[in-house]
mmCIF file of C-alpha atoms and ligand atoms in Angstrom:
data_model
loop_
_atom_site.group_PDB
_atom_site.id
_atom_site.type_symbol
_atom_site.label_atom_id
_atom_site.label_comp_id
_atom_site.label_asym_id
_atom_site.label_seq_id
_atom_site.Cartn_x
_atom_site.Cartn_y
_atom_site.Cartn_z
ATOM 1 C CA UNK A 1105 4.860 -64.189 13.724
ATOM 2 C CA UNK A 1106 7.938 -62.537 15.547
ATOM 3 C CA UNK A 1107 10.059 -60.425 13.084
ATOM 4 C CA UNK A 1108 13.338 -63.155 12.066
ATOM 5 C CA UNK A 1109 15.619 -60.342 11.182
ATOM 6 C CA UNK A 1110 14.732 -58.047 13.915
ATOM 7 C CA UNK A 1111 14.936 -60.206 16.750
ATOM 8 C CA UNK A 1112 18.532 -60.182 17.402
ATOM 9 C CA UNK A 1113 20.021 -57.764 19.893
ATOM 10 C CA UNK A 1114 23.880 -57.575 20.785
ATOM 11 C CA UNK A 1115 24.432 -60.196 23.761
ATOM 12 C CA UNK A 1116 22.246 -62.622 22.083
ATOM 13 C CA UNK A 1117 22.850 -66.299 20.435
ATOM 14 C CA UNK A 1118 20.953 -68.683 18.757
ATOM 15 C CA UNK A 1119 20.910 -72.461 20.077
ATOM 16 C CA UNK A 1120 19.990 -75.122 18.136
ATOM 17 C CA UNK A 1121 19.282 -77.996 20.437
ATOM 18 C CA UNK A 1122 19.817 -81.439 18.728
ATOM 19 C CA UNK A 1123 18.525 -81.380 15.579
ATOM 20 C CA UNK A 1124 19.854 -84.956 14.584
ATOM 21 C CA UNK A 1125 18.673 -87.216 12.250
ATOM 22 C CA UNK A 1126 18.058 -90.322 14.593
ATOM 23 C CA UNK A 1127 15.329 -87.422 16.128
ATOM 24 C CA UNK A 1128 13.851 -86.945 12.478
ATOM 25 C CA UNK A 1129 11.569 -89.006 10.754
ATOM 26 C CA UNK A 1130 13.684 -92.355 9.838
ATOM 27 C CA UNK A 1131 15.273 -92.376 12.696
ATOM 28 C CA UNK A 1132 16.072 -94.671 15.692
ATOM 29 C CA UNK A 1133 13.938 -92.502 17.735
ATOM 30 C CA UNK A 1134 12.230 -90.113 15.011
ATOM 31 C CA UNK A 1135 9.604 -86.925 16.573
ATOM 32 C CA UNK A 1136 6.314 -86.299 14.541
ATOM 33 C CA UNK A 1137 7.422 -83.699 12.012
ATOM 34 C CA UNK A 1138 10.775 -83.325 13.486
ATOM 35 C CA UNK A 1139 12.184 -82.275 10.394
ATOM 36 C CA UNK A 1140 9.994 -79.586 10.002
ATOM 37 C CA UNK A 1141 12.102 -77.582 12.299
ATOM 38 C CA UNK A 1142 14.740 -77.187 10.322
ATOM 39 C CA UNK A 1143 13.376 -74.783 7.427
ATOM 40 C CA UNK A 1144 12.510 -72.709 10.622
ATOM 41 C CA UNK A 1145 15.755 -72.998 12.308
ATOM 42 C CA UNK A 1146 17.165 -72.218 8.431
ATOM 43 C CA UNK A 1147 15.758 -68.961 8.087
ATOM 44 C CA UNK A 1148 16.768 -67.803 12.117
ATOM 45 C CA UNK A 1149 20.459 -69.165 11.408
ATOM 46 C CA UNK A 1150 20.921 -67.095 8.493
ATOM 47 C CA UNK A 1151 19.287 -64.225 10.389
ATOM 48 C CA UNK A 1152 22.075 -64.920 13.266
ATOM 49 C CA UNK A 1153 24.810 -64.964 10.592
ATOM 50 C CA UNK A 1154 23.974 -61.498 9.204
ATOM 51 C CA UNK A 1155 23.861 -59.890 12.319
ATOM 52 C CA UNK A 1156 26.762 -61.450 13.739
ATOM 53 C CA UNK A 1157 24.863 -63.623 16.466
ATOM 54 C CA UNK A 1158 26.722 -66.344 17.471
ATOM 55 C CA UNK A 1159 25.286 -69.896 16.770
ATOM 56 C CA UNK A 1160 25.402 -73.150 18.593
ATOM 57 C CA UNK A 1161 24.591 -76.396 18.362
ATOM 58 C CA UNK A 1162 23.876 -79.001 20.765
ATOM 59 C CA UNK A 1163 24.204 -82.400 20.201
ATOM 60 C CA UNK A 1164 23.724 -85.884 22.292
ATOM 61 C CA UNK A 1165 26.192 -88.639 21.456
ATOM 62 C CA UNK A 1166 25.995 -91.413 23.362
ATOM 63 C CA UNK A 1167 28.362 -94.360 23.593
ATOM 64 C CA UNK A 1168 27.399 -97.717 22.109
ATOM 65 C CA UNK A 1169 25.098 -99.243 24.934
ATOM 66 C CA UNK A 1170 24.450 -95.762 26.507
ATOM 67 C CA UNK A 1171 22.527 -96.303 29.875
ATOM 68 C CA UNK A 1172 19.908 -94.158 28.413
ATOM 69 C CA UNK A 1173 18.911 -96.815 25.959
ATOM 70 C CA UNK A 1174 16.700 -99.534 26.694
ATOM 71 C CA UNK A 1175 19.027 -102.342 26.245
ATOM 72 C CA UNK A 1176 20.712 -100.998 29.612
ATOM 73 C CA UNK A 1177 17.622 -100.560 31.179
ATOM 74 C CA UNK A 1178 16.936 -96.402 30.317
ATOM 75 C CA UNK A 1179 13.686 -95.301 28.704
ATOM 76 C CA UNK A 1180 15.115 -94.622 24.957
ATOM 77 C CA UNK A 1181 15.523 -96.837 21.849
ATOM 78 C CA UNK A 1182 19.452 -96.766 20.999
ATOM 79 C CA UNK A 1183 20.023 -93.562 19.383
ATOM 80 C CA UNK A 1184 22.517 -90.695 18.378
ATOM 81 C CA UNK A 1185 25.266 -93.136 18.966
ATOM 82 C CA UNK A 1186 28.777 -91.159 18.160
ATOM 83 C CA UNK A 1187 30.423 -91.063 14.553
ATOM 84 C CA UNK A 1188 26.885 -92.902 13.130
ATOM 85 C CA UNK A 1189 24.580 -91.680 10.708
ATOM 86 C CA UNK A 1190 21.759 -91.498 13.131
ATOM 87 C CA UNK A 1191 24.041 -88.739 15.386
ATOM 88 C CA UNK A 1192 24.356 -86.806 12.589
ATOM 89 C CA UNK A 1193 22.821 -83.037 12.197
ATOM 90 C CA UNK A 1194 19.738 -83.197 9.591
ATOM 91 C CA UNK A 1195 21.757 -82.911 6.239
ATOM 92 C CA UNK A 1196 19.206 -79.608 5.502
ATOM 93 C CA UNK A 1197 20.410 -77.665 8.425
ATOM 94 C CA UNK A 1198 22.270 -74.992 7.334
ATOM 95 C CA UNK A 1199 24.584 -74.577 10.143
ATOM 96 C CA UNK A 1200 27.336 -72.155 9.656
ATOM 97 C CA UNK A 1201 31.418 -73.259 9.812
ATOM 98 C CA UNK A 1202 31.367 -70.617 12.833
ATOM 99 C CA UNK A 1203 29.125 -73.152 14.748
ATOM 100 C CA UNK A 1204 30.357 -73.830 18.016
ATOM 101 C CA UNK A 1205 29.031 -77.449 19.009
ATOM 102 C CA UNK A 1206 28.071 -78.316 22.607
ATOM 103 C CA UNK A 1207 28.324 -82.628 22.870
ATOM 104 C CA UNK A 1208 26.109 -83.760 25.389
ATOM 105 C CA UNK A 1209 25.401 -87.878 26.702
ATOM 106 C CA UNK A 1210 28.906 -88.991 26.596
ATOM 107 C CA UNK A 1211 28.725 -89.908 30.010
ATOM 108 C CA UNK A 1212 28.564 -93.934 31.151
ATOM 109 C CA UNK A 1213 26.696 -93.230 34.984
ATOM 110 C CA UNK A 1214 24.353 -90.848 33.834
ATOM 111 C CA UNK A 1215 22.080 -88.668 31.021
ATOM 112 C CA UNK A 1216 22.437 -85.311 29.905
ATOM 113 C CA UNK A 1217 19.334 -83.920 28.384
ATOM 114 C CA UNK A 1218 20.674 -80.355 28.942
ATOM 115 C CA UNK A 1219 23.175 -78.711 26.951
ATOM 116 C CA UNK A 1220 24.126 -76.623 30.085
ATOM 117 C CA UNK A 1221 24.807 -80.533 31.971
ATOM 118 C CA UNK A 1222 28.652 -80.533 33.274
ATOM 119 C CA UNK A 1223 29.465 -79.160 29.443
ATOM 120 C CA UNK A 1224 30.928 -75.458 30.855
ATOM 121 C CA UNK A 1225 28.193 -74.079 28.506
ATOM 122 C CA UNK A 1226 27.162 -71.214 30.983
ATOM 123 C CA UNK A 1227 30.358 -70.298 31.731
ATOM 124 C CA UNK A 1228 31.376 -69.892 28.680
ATOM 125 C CA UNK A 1229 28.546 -67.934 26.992
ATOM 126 C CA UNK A 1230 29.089 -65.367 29.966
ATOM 127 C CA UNK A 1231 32.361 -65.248 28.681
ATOM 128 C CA UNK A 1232 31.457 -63.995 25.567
ATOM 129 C CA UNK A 1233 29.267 -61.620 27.287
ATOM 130 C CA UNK A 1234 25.693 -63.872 26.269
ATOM 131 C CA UNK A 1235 23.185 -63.061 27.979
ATOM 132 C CA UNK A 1236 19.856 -64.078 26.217
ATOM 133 C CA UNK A 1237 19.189 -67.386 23.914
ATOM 134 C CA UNK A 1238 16.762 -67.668 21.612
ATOM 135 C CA UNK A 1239 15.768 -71.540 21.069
ATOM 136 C CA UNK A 1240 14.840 -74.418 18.976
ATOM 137 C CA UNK A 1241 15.361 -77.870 17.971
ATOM 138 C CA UNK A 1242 14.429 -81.096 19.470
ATOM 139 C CA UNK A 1243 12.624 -82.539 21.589
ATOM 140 C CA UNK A 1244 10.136 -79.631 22.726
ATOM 141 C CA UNK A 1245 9.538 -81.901 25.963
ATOM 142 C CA UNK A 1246 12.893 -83.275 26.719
ATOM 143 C CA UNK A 1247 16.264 -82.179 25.587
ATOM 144 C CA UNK A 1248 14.656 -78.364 24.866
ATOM 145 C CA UNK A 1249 12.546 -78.304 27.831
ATOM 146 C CA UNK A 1250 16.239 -79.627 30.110
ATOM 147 C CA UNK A 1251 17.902 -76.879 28.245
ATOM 148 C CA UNK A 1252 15.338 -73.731 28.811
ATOM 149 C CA UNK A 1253 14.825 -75.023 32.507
ATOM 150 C CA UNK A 1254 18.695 -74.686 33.330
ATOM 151 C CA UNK A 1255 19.744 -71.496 30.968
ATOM 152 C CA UNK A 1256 16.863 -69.906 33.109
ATOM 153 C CA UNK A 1257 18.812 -71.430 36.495
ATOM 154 C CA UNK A 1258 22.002 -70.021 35.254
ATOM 155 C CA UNK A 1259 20.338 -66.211 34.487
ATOM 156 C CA UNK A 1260 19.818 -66.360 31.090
ATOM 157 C CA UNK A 1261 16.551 -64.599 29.447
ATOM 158 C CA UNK A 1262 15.350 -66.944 27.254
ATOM 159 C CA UNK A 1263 13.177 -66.893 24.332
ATOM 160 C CA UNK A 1264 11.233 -70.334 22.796
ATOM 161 C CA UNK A 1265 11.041 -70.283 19.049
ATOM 162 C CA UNK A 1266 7.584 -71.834 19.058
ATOM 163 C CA UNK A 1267 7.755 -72.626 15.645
ATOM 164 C CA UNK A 1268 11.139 -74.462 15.372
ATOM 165 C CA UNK A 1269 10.441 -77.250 18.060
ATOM 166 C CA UNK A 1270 8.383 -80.225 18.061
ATOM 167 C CA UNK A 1271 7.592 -82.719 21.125
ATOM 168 C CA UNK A 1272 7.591 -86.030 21.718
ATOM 169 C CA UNK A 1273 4.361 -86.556 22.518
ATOM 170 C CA UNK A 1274 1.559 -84.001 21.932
ATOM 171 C CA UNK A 1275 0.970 -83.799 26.181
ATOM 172 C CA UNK A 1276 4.549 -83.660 26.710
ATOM 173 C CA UNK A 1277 4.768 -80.579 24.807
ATOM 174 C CA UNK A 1278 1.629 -79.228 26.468
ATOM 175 C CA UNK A 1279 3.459 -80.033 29.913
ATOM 176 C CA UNK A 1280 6.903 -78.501 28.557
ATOM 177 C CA UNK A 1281 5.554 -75.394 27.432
ATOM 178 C CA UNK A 1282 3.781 -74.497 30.869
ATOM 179 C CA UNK A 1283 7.216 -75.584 32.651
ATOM 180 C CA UNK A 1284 8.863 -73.047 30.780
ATOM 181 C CA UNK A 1285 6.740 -70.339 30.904
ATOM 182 C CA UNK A 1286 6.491 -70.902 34.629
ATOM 183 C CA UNK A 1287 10.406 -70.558 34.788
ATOM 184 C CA UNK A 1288 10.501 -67.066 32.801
ATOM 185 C CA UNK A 1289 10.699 -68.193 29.418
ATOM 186 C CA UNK A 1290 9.327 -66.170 26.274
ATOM 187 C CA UNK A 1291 8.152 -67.723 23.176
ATOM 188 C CA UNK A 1292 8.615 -66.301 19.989
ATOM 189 C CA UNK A 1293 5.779 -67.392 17.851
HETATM 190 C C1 VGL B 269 16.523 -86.512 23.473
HETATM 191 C C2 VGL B 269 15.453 -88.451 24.080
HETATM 192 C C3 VGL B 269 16.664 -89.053 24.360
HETATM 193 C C4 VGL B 269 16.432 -85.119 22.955
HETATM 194 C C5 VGL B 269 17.740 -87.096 23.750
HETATM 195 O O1 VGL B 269 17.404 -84.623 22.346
HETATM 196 O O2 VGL B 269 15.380 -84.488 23.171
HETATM 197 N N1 VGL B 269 15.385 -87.198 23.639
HETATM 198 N N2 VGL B 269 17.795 -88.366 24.182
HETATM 199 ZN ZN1 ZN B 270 19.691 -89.335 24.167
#
């Protein structure tokens, strides 16, 4: 079990990748035991806020009719649509008013699964002199697994908090997990 409070190091943040409750169970498009990330992702964001680690969060927030969804031909049930209840972080997560929140799916031609996806995110974490994330949130095999791959692209070290992600499906995680490792990213179990 990695060490919560000694983890951080000075050029470090915390991303919490869309941990929504249309992703939860009772949602529109709810992961097995989603919302058993968030006690995790509790105990690292507090960690972050005593040590002065800077936290995001990603969210997706699609339009009404997103093409993502499977009324517009895309693979997904309708979900995370802006303003509604489903798009909303899991009322648990303890997300600190220092939160900066990356929005990701607004676009009409196209999906973002990544929080790096035309949002400026790796510009701006260079910025503020970031150079290694440390991981969680939802889905282990899409929207995390988009968001390791490209933070790796974009020279990031990356570390996987094992513990505070969960997969669509149990071979999709299986699949993620190898992807990741094979693109340089640590896990943190
Ligand atoms: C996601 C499916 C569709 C995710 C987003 O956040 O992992 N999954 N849209
Ligand atoms: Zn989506």
């Amino acid at each position: 079990m990695t060490d919560v409070d000694g983890a951080f190091a000075p050029g470090d943040a915390l991303i919490v990748v869309d941990v929504q409750n249309d992703f939860c169970p009772g949602g529109a498009l709810p992961i097995e035991n989603g919302d058993a990330v968030v006690p995790v992702l509790n105990r690292w964001i507090a960690a972050a806020v005593a040590r002065n680690i800077p936290v995001y969060a990603s969210r997706d927030w699609h339009p009404v009719g997103h093409m993502s969804f499977q009324e517009s031909g895309g693979p997904w049930p309708p979900h995370c649509i802006q303003d509604r209840e489903g798009a909303r972080f899991h009322p648990d997560l303890k997300l600190p008013d220092s939160t900066v929140v990356v929005t990701k799916g607004v676009r009409f031609d196209q999906d973002q699964n990544s929080a790096f996806d035309q949002t400026g995110l790796a510009q701006h974490l260079r910025q503020q002199g970031i150079r290694r994330l440390w991981v969680g949130g939802l889905a282990e095999d899409v929207c995390v697994l988009a968001t390791v791959l490209d933070a790796r692209r974009d020279g990031f070290e990356v570390m996987v908090i094992q513990d505070a992600t969960r997969p669509v499906t149990p071979e999709g995680g299986e699949q993620a997990r190898r992807k990741m490792r094979e693109a340089g990213a640590g896990v943190a179990a």
